[in-house]
XYZ file of C-alpha atoms in Angstrom:
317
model
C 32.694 29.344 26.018
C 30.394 32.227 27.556
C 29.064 33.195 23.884
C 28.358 29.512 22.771
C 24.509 29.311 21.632
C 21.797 26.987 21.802
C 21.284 28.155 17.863
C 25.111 27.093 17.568
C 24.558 23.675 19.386
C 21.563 22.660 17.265
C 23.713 23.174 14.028
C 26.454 21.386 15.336
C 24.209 18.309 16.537
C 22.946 18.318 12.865
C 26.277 18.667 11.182
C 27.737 15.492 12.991
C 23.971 13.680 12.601
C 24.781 13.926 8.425
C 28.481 14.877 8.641
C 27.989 16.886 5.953
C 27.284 20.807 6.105
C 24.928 20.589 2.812
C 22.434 17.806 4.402
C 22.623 19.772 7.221
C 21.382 23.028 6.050
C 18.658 20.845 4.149
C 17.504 19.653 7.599
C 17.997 23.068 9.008
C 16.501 25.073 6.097
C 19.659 27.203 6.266
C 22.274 27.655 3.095
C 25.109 25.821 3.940
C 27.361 29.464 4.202
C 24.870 30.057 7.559
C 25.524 26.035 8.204
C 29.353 26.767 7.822
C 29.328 30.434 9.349
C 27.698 28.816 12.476
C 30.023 26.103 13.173
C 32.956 28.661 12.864
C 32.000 30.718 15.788
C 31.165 27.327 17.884
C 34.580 26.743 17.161
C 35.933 30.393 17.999
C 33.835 30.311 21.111
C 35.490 27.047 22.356
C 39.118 27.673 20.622
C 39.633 24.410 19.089
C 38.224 23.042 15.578
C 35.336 20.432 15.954
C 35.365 18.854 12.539
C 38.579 17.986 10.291
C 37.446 18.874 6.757
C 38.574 17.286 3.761
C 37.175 18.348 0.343
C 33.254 17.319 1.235
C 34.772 14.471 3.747
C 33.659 16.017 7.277
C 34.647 14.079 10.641
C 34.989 15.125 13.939
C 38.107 15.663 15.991
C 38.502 13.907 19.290
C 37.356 17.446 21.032
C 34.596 17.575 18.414
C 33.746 13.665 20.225
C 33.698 14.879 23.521
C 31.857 17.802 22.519
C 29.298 16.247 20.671
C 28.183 14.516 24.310
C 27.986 17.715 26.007
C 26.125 19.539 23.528
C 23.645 16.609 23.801
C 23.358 16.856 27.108
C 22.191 20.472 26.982
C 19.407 20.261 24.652
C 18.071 18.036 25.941
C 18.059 19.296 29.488
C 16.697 22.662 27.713
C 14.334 20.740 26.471
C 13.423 19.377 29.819
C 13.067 23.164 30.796
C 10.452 23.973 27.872
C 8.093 20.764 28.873
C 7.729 21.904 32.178
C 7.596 25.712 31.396
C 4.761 23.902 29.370
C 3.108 22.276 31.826
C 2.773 25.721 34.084
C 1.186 27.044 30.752
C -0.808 23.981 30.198
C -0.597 25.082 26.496
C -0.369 22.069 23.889
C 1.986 23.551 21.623
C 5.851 23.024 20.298
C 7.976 20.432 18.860
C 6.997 16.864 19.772
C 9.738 14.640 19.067
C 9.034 10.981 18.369
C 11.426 8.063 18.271
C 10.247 4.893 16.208
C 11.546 1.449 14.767
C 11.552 1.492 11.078
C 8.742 -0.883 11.247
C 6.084 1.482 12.931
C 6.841 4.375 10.299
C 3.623 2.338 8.225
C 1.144 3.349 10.861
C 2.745 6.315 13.035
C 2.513 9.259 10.584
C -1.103 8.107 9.990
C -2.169 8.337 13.648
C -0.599 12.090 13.851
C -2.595 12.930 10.671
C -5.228 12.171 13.045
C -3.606 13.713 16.231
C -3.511 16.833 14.675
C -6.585 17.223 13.646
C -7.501 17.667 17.069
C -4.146 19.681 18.069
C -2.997 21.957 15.457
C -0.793 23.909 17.493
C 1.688 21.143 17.813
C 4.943 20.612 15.538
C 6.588 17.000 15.246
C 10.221 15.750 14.622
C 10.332 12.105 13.513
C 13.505 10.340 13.971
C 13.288 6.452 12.328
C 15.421 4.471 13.320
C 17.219 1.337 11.689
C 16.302 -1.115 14.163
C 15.771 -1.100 18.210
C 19.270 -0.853 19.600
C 19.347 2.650 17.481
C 16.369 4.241 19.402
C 17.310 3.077 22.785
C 20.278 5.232 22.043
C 18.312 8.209 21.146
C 15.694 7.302 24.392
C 18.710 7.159 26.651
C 20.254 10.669 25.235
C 16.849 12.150 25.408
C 16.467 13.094 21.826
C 13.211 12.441 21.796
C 9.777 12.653 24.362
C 8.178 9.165 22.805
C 9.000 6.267 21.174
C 6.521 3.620 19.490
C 8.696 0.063 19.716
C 7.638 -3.647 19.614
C 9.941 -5.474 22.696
C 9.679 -3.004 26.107
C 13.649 -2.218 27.057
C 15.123 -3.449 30.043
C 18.180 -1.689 29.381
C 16.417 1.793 30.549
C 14.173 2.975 33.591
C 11.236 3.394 31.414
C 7.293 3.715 31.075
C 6.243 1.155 28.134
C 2.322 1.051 27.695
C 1.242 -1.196 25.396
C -1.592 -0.338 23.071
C -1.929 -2.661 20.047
C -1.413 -5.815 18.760
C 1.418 -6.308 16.386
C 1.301 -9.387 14.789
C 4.583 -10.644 13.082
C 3.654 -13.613 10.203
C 5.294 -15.826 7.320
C 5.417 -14.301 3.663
C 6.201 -15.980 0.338
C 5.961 -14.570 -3.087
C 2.908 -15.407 -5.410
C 2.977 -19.442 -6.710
C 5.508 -20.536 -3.836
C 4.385 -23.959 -3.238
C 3.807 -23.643 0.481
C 0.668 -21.761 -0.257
C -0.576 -25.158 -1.487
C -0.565 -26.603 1.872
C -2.781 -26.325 4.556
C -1.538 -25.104 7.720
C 2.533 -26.516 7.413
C 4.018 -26.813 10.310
C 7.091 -24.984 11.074
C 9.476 -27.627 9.614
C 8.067 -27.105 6.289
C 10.241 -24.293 5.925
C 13.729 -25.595 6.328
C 14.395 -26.322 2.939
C 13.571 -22.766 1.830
C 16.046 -19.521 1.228
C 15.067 -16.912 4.460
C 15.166 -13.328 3.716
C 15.658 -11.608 7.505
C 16.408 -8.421 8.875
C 19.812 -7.753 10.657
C 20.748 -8.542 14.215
C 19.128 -5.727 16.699
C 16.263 -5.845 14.746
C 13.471 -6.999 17.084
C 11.706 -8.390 14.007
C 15.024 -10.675 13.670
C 14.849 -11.645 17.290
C 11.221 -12.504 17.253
C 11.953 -14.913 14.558
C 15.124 -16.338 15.856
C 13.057 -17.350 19.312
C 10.144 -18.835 17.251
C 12.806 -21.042 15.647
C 14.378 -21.726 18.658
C 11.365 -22.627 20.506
C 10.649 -25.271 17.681
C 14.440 -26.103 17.238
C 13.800 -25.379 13.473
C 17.026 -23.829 11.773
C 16.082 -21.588 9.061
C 18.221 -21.609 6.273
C 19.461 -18.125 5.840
C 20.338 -17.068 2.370
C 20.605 -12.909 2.653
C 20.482 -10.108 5.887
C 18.863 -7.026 5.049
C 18.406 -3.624 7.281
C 15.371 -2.856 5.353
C 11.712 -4.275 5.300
C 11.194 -2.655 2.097
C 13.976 -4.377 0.014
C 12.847 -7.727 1.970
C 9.325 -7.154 -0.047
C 10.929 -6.743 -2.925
C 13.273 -9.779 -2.541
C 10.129 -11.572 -1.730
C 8.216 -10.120 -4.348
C 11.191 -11.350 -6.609
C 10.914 -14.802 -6.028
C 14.398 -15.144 -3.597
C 13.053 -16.172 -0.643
C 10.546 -16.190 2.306
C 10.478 -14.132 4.935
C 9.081 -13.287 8.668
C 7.554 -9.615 8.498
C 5.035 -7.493 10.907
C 2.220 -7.426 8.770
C 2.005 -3.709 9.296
C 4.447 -3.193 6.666
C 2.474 -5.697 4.070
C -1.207 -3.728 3.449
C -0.176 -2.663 -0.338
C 1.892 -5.803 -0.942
C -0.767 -8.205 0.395
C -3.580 -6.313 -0.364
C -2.337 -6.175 -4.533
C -1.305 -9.896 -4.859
C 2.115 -9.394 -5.122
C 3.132 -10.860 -1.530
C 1.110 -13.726 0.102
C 1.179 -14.646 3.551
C 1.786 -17.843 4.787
C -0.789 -19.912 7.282
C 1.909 -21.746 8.981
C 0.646 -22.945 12.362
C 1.084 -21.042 15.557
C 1.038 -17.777 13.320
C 0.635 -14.617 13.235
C 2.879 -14.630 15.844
C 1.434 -11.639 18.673
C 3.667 -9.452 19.952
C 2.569 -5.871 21.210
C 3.262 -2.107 19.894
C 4.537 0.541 23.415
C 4.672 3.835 23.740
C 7.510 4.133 25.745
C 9.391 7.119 27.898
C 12.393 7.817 30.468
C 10.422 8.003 33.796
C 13.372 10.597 34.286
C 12.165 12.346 31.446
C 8.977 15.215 32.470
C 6.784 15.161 29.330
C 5.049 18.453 27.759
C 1.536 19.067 27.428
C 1.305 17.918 24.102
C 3.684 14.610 24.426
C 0.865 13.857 27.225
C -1.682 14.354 25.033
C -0.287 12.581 22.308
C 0.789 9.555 24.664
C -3.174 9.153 25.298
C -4.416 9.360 21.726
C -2.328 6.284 21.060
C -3.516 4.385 24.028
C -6.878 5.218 23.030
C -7.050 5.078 19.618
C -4.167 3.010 18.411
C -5.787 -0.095 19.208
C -8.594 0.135 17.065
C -6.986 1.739 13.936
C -4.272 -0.842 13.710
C -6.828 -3.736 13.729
C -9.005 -2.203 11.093
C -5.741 -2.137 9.161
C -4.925 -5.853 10.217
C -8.401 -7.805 9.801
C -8.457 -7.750 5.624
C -4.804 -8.668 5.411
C -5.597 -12.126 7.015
C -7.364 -15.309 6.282
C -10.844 -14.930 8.439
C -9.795 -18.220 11.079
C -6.790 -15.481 11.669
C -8.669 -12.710 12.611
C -9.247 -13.624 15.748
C -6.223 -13.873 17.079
C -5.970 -9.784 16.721
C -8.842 -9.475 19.747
């Protein structure tokens, strides 16, 4: 395994991300011959086949399993050599990969529109993830430098910093007749269908504790691993639902999704940027950790303050 490359690794990683050579090469911006030519000589280098390939069907063989750990392993600890070659450069430059619950991909992007206004140098590499449990995994293999998330883990020996409010609130669709009702209590919703995300979400858990803490059941009519085919659920008249209200500014903002003023809402929880304290951070992941804490804050409640009733808004402060 002497002639095994890093170039090598990186295609394999993204092969097994898609399991397909095609997607990969998309990702890659190689033709899938390079994609295919690639894996080959990973697999002449270590003298067993990595994937089993059937017509477009790709899945990896049980040394392709154990491989795909190792090869992990090594980017990212080459990876941990480039941040602190960095760091003795002091140059803000390079990849910058980010880590984020599906949720924060409605504000992120906008805040490195901003980031790189001020550092052009610097490349990113977004990875959303379905829910929470999915970017612990990519914390813990150190596939990425940051990750924005609601609930800090425990699971990890990590850095979380919060630096905005998130608040999580009540949505029905246009004419529901909660939205004639002044404040309902929690109870008022038992009778109604409840569109929620899937378990792992921490959306989902937020919700199920608020019920909980009321011992309320909510009567759940559909689980969905997607906040945008809740809104359209929603928007279709199926159900209510519990959302972060960073994912409502068109919905809310048009008409076409109300949100509810049941009492003790928006419920607060906070947004983290979050790292391994095992992991050294670049130059630019530094820099990039400090625009959030700085400016994060104020963007997001700029975003929230028109989205509520104006008795709301001060629970964002």
């Amino acid at each position: 395994m002497k002639n095994v490359t890093f170039r090598q690794l990186r295609v394999f990683l993204e092969v097994t991300r898609h399991l397909s050579f095609v997607r990969a090469a998309e990702a890659l911006h190689l033709t899938p011959p390079a994609v295919t030519m690639q894996v080959k000589e990973l697999e002449a280098a270590v003298g067993l086949p990595l994937f089993d390939r059937q017509g477009r069907k790709v899945t990896l063989t049980t040394a392709g399993e154990y491989f795909h750990v190792y090869a992990r392993r090594l980017l990212a600890t080459m990876k941990d050599a480039e941040d602190a070659m960095a760091r003795f450069r002091r140059v803000e430059a390079g990849v910058l990969s980010i880590g984020l619950v599906s949720t924060a991909k409605y504000f992120v992007p906008r805040l490195l529109a901003r980031f790189r206004e001020e550092h052009p140098g610097v490349e990113f590499k977004l990875q959303v993830t379905g829910n929470r449990e999915q970017l612990l995994t990519l914390l813990h293999a150190k596939e990425v430098d940051l990750a924005v998330m609601g609930r800090p883990p425990k699971e990890l020996a990590t850095r979380a910093e919060p630096f905005a409010a998130h608040p999580l609130v009540f949505v029905a669709p246009p004419g529901h007749p909660l939205l004639a009702e002044d404040h309902p209590p929690l109870s008022a919703l038992e009778p109604y269908p409840f569109l929620v995300r899937e378990p792992g979400s921490g959306t989902r858990k937020a919700m199920e504790d608020l019920f909980r803490e009321h011992q309320v059941t909510p009567r759940i009519a559909m689980e969905m691993s997607s906040n945008e085919t809740i809104k359209q659920a929603v928007m279709a008249g199926m159900g209510l639902s519990f959302l972060s209200l960073h994912t409502l500014g068109l919905e809310v903002g048009s008409g076409m999704i109300r949100v509810l003023e049941v009492e003790g809402t928006p419920v607060m929880r906070t947004w983290n940027v979050v790292h391994l304290l095992s992991k050294l951070l670049s130059p630019a992941a530094e820099a990039f950790r400090y625009f959030v804490l700085e400016e994060g804050e104020a963007y997001l409640r700029a975003h929230d303050a028109p989205l509520l009733p104006d008795r709301r808004r001060a629970d964002l402060s």
